Coordinates of N, CA, C and O in Angstrom, one line a residue:
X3 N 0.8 -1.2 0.0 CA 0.0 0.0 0.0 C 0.9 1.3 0.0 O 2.1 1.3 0.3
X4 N 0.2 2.1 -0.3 CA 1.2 3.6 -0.7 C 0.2 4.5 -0.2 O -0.9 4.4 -0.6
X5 N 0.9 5.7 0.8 CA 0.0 6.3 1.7 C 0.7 7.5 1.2 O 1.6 7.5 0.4
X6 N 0.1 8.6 1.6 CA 0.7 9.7 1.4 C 1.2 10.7 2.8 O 0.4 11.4 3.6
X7 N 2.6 10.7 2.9 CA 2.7 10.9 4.5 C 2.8 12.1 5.0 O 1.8 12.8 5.0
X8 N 4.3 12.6 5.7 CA 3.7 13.9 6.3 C 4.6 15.0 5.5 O 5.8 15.0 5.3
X9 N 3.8 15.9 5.1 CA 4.3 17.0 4.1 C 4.9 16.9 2.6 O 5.8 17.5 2.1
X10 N 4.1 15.8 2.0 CA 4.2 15.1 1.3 C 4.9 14.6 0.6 O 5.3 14.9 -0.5
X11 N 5.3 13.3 1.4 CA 6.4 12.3 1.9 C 5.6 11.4 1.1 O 4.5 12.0 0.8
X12 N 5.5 10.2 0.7 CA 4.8 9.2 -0.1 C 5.9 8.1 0.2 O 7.1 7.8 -0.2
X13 N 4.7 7.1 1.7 CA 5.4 6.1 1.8 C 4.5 4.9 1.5 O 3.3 4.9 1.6
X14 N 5.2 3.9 1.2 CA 5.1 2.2 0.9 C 5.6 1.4 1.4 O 6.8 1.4 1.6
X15 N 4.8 0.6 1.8 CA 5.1 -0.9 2.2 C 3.9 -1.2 3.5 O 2.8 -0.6 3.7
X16 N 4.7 -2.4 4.4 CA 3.9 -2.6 5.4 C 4.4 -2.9 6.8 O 5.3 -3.7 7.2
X17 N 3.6 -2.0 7.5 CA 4.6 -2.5 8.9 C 5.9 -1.3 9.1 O 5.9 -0.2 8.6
X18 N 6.6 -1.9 9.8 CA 7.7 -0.8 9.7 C 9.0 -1.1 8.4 O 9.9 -0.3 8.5
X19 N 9.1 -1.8 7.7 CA 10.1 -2.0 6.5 C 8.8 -0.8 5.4 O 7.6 -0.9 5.4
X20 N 9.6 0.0 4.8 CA 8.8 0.2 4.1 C 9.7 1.1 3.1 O 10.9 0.9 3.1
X21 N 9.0 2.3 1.9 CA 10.4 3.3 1.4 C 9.2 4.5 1.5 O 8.0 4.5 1.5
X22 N 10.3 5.4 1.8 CA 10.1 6.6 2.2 C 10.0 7.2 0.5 O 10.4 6.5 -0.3
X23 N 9.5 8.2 0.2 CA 9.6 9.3 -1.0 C 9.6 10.6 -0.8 O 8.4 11.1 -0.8
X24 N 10.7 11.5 -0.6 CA 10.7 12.6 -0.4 C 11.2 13.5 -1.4 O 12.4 13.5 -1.4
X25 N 10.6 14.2 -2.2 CA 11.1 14.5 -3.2 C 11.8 14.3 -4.7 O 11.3 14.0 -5.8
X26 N 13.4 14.7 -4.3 CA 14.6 13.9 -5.3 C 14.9 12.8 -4.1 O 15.6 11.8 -4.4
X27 N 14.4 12.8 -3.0 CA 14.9 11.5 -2.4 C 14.0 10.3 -2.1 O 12.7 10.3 -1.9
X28 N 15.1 8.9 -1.8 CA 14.1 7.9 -1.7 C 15.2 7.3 -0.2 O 16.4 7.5 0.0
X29 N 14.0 6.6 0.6 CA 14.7 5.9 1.5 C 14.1 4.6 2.0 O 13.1 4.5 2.7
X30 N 15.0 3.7 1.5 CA 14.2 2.0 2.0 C 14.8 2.3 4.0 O 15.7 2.9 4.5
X31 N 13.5 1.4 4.6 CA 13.8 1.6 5.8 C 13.7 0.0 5.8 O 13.2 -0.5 4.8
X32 N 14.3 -1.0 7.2 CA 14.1 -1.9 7.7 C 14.6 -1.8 9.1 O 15.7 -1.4 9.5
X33 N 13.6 -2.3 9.8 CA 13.7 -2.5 11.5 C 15.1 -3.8 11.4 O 15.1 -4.8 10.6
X34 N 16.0 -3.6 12.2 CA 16.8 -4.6 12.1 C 17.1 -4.6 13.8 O 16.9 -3.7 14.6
X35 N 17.7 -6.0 14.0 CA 17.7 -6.1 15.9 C 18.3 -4.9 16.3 O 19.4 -4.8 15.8
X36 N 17.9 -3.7 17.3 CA 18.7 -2.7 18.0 C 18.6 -1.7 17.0 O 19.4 -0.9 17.5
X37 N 18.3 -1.2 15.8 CA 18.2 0.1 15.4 C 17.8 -0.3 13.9 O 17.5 -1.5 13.6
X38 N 18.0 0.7 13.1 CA 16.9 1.2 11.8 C 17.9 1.0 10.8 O 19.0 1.3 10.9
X39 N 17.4 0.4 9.7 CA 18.5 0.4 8.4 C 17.7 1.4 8.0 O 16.5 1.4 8.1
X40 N 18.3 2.4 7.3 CA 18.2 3.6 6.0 C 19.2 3.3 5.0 O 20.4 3.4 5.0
X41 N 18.4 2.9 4.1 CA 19.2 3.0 2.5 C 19.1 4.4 2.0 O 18.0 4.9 2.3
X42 N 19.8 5.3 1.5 CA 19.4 6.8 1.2 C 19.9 6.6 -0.4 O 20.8 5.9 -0.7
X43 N 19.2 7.3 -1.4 CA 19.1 7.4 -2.6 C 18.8 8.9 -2.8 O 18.2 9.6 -1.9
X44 N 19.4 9.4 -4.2 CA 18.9 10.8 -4.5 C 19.2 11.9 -3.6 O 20.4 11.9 -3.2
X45 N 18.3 13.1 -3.1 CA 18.8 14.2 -2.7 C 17.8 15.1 -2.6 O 17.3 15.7 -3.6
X46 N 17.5 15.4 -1.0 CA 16.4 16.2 -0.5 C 17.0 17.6 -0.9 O 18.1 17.9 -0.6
X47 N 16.0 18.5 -1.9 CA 16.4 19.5 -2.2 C 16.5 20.8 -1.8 O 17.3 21.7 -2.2
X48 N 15.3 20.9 -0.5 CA 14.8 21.9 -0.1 C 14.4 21.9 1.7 O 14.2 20.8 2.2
X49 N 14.3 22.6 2.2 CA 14.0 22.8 4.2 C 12.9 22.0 3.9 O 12.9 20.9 4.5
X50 N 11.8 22.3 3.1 CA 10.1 21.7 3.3 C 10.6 20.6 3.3 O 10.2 20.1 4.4
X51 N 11.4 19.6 2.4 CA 11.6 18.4 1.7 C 12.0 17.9 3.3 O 11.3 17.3 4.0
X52 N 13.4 18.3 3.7 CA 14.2 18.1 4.9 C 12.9 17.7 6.0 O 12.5 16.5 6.2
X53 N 12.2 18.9 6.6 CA 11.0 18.9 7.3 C 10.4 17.6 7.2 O 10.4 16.8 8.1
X54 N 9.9 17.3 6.2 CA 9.5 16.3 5.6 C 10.1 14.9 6.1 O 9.7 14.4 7.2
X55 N 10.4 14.7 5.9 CA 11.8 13.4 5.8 C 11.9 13.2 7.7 O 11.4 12.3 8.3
X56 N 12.5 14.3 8.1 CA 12.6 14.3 9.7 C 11.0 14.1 10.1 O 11.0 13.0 10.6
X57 N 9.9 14.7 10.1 CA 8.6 13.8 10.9 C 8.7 12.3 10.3 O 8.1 11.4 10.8
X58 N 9.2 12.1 9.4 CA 9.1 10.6 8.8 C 9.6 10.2 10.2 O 9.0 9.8 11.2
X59 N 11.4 10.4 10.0 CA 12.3 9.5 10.9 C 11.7 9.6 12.5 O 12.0 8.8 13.4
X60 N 10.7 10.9 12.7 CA 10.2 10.9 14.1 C 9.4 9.8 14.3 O 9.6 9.0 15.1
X61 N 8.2 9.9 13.3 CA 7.7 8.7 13.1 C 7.6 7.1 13.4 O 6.8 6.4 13.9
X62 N 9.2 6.9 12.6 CA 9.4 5.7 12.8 C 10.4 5.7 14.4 O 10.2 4.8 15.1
X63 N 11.1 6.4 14.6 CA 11.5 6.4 16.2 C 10.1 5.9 16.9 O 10.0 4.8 17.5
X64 N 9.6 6.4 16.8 CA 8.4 6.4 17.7 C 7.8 5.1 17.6 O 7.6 4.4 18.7
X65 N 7.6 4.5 16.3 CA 6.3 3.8 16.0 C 7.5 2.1 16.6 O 7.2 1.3 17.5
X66 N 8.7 2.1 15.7 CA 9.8 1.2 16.5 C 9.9 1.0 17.8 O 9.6 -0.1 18.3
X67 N 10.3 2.2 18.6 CA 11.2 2.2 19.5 C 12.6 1.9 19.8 O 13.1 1.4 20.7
X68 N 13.0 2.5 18.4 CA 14.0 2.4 18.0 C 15.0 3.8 18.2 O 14.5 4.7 17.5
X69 N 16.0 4.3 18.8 CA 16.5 5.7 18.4 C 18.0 5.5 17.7 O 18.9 6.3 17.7
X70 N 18.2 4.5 17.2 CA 19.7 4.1 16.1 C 19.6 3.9 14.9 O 18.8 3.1 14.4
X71 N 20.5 4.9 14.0 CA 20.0 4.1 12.8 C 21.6 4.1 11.9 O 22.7 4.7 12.0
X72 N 21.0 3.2 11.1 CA 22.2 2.9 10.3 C 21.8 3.4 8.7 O 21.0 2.9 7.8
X73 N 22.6 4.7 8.5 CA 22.1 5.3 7.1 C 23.0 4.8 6.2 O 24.1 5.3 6.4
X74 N 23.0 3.9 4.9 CA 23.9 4.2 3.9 C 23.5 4.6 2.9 O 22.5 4.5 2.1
X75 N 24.7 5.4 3.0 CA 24.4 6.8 2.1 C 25.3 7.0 0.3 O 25.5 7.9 -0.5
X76 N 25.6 5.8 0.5 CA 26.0 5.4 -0.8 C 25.7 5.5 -2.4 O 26.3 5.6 -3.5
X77 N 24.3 5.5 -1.8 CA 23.9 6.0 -3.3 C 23.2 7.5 -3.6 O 22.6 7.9 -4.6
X78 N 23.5 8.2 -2.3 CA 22.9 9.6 -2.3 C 23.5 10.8 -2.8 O 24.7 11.1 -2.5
X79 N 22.9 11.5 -3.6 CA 23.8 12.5 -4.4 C 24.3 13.2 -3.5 O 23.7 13.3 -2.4
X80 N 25.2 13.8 -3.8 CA 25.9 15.1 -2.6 C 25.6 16.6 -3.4 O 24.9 16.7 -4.4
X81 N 26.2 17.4 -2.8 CA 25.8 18.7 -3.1 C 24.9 19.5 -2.5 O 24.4 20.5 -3.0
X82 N 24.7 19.1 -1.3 CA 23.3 19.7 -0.7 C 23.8 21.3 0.0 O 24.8 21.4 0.6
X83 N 22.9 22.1 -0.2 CA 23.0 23.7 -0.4 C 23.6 23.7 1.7 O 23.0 23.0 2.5
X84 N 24.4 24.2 2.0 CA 24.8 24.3 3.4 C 23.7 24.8 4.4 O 24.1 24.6 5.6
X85 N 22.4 25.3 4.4 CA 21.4 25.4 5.2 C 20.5 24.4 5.6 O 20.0 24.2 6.7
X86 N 20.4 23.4 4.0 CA 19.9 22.2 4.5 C 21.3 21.3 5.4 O 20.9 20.6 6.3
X87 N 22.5 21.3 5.1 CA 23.1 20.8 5.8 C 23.2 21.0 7.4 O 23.5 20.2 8.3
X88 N 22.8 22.5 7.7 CA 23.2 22.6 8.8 C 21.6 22.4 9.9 O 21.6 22.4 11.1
X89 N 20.5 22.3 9.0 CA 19.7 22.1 9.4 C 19.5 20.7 9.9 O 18.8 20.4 10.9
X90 N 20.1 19.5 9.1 CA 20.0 18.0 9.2 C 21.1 18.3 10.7 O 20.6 17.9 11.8
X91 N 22.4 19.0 10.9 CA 23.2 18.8 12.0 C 22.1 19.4 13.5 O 22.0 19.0 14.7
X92 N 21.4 20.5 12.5 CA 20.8 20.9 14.6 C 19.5 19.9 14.7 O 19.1 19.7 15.9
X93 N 19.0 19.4 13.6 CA 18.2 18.0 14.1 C 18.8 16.7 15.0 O 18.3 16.1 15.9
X94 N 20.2 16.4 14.3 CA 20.8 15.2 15.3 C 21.0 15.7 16.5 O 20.8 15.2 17.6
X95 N 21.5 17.0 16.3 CA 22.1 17.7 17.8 C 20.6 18.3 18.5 O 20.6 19.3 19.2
X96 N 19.8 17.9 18.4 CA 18.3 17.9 19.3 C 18.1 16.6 19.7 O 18.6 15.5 19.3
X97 N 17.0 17.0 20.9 CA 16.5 15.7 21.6 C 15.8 14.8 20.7 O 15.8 13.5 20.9
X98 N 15.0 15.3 19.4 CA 14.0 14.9 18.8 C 15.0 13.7 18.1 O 14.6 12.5 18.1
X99 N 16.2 14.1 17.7 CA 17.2 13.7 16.5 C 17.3 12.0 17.2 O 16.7 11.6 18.2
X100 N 18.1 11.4 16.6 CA 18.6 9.8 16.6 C 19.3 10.1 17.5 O 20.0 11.1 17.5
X101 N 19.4 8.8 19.0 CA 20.1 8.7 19.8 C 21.3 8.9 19.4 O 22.0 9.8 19.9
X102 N 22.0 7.6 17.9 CA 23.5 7.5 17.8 C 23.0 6.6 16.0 O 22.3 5.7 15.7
X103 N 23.9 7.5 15.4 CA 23.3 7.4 13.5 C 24.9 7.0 13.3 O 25.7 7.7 13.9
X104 N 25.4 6.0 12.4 CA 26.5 5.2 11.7 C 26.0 5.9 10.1 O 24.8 5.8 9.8
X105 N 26.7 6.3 9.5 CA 26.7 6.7 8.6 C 27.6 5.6 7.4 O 28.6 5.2 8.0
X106 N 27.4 5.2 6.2 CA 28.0 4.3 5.2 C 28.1 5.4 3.8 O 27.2 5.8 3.1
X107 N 29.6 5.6 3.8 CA 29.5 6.4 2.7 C 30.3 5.9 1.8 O 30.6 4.7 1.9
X108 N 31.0 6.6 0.5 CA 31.8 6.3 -0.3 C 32.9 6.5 -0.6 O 33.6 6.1 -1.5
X109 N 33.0 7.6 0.7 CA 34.6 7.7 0.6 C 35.2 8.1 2.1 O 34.5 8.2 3.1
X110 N 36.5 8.2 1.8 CA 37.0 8.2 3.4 C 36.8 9.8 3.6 O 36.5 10.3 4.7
X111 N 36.9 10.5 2.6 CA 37.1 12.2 2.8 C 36.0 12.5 3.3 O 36.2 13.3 4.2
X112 N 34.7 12.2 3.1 CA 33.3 12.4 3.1 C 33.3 11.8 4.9 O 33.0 12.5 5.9
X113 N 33.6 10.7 4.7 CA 33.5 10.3 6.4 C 34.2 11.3 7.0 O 33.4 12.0 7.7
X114 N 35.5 11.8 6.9 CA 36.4 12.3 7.6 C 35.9 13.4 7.9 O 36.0 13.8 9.1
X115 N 35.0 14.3 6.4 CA 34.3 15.3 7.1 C 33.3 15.7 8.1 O 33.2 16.7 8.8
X116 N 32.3 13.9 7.9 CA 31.4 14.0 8.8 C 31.8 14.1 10.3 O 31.3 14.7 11.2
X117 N 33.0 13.0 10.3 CA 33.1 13.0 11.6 C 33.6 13.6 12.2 O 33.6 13.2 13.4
X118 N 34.7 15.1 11.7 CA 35.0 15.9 12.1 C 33.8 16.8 12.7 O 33.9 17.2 13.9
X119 N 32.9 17.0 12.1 CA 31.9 17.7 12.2 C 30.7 17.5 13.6 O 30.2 18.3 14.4
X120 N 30.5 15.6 13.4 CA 29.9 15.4 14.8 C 31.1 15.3 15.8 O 30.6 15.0 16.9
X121 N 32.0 15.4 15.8 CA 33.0 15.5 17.1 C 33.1 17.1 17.5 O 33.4 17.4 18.7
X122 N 32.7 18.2 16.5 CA 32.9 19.3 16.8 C 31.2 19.6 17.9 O 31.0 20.0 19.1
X123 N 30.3 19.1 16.7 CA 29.4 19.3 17.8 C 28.3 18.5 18.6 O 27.1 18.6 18.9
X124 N 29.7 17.5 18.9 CA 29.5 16.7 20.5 C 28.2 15.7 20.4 O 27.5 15.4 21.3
X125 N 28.0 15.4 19.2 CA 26.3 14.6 18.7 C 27.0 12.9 18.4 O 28.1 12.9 17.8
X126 N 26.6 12.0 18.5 CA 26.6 10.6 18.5 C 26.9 10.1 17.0 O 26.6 8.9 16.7
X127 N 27.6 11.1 15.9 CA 27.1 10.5 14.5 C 28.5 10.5 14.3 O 29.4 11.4 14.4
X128 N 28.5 9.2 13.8 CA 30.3 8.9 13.4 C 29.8 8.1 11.5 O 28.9 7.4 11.1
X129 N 31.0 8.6 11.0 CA 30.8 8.0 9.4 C 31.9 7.0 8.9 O 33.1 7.3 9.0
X130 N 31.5 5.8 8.4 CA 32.5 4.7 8.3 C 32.5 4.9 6.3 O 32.0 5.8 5.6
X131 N 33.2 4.0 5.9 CA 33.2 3.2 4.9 C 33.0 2.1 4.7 O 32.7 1.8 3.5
X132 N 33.0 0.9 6.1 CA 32.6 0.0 6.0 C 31.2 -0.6 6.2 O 30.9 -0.2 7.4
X133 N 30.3 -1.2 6.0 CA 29.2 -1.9 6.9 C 29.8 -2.5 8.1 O 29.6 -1.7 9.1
X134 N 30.2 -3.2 8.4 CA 30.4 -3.9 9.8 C 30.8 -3.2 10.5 O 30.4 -3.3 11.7
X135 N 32.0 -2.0 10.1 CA 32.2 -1.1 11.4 C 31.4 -0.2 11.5 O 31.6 0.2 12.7
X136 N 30.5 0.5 10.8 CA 29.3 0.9 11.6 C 28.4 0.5 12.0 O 27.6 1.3 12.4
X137 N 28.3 -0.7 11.9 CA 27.1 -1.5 13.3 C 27.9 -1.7 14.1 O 27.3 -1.8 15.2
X138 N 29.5 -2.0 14.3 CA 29.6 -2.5 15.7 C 30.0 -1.5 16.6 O 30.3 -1.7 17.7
X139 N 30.0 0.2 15.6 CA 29.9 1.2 16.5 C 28.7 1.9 17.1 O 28.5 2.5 18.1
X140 N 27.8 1.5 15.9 CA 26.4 2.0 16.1 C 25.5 1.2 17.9 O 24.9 1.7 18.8
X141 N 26.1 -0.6 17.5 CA 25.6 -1.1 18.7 C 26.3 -1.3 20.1 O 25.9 -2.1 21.0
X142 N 27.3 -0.5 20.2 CA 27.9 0.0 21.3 C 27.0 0.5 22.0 O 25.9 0.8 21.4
X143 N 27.2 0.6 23.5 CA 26.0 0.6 24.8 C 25.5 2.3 24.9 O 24.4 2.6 25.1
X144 N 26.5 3.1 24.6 CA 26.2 4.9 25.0 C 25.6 5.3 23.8 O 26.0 5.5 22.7
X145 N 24.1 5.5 24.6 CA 23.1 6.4 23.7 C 22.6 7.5 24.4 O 22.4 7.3 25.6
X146 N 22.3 8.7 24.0 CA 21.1 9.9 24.7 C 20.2 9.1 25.3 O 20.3 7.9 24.9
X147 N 19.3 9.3 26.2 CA 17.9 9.2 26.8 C 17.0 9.6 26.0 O 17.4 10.5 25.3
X148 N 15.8 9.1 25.5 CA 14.6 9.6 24.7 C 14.2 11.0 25.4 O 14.4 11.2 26.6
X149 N 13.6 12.0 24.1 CA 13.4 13.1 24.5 C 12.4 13.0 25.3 O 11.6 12.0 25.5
X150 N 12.4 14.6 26.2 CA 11.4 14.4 27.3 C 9.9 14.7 26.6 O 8.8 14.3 27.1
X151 N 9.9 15.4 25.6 CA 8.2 15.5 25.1 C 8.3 15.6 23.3 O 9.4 15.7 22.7
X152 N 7.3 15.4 22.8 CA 6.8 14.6 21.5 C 7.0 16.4 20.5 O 6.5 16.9 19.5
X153 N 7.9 16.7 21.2 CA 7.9 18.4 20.1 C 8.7 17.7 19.2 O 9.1 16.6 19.6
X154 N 9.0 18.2 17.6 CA 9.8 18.1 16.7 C 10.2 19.0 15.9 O 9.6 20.0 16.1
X155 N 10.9 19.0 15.3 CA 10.8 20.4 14.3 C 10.0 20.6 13.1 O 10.0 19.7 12.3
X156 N 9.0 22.0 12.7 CA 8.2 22.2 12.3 C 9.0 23.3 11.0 O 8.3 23.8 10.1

């Protein structure tokens, strides 16, 4: 089934595995033991799009009970305008955002950047190249506490 989700997000499937449609982007989700797989494809163009995408991921935090996720980001176009970039950083660095997000990219520079970036501001998101090393960092024991109330960003 194909619903039409929040801010017009167009999601599919059933249950919680399902793909997200935001825009230029697409994202296969699967519940996996201990946190969230994100496949990421394409490239959220715009804040509305961004907005979008984030009540999704609130969504499935919620509907899971899940706050980890494992994004690869492998097949996602880069180039994204630095407002939406910095707006994706003050979402992780909120309560609302993912306890602790493993990032799968394609290159080491791209990692290097990110994780320069979550070390500067002190948020749980580290970026690999490999699969296995970011689950076996992602399932390490230190996560945030769930936020104290159901606010998100609007």
């Amino acid at each position: 089934p194909v619903r039409l989700g929040r801010r017009g997000c167009t999601v599919a499937g059933r249950g919680m595995d399902r793909v997200i449609t935001v825009g230029g982007a697409r994202i296969a989700v699967e519940v996996r033991s201990g946190y969230l797989l994100l496949v990421e494809s394409g490239r959220i163009r715009s804040l509305a799009e961004l907005r979008a995408d984030i009540g999704e991921m609130e969504a499935l935090m919620r509907e899971s009970g899940l706050r980890r996720a494992l994004v690869d980001a492998r097949d996602e176009e880069g180039g994204n305008p630095p407002d939406l970039i910095a707006a994706m950083w003050d979402w992780l660095e909120s309560e609302q955002g993912f306890a602790r997000v493993a990032y799968v990219l394609g290159s080491e520079i791209t990692a290097a950047r990110v994780n320069m970036t979550g070390l500067a501001r002190q948020v749980p998101v580290r970026a690999f190249t490999s699969v296995p090393d970011a689950i076996a960092w992602l399932l390490r024991t230190s996560v945030r506490p769930p936020p104290s109330s159901g606010e998100h960003i609007s």
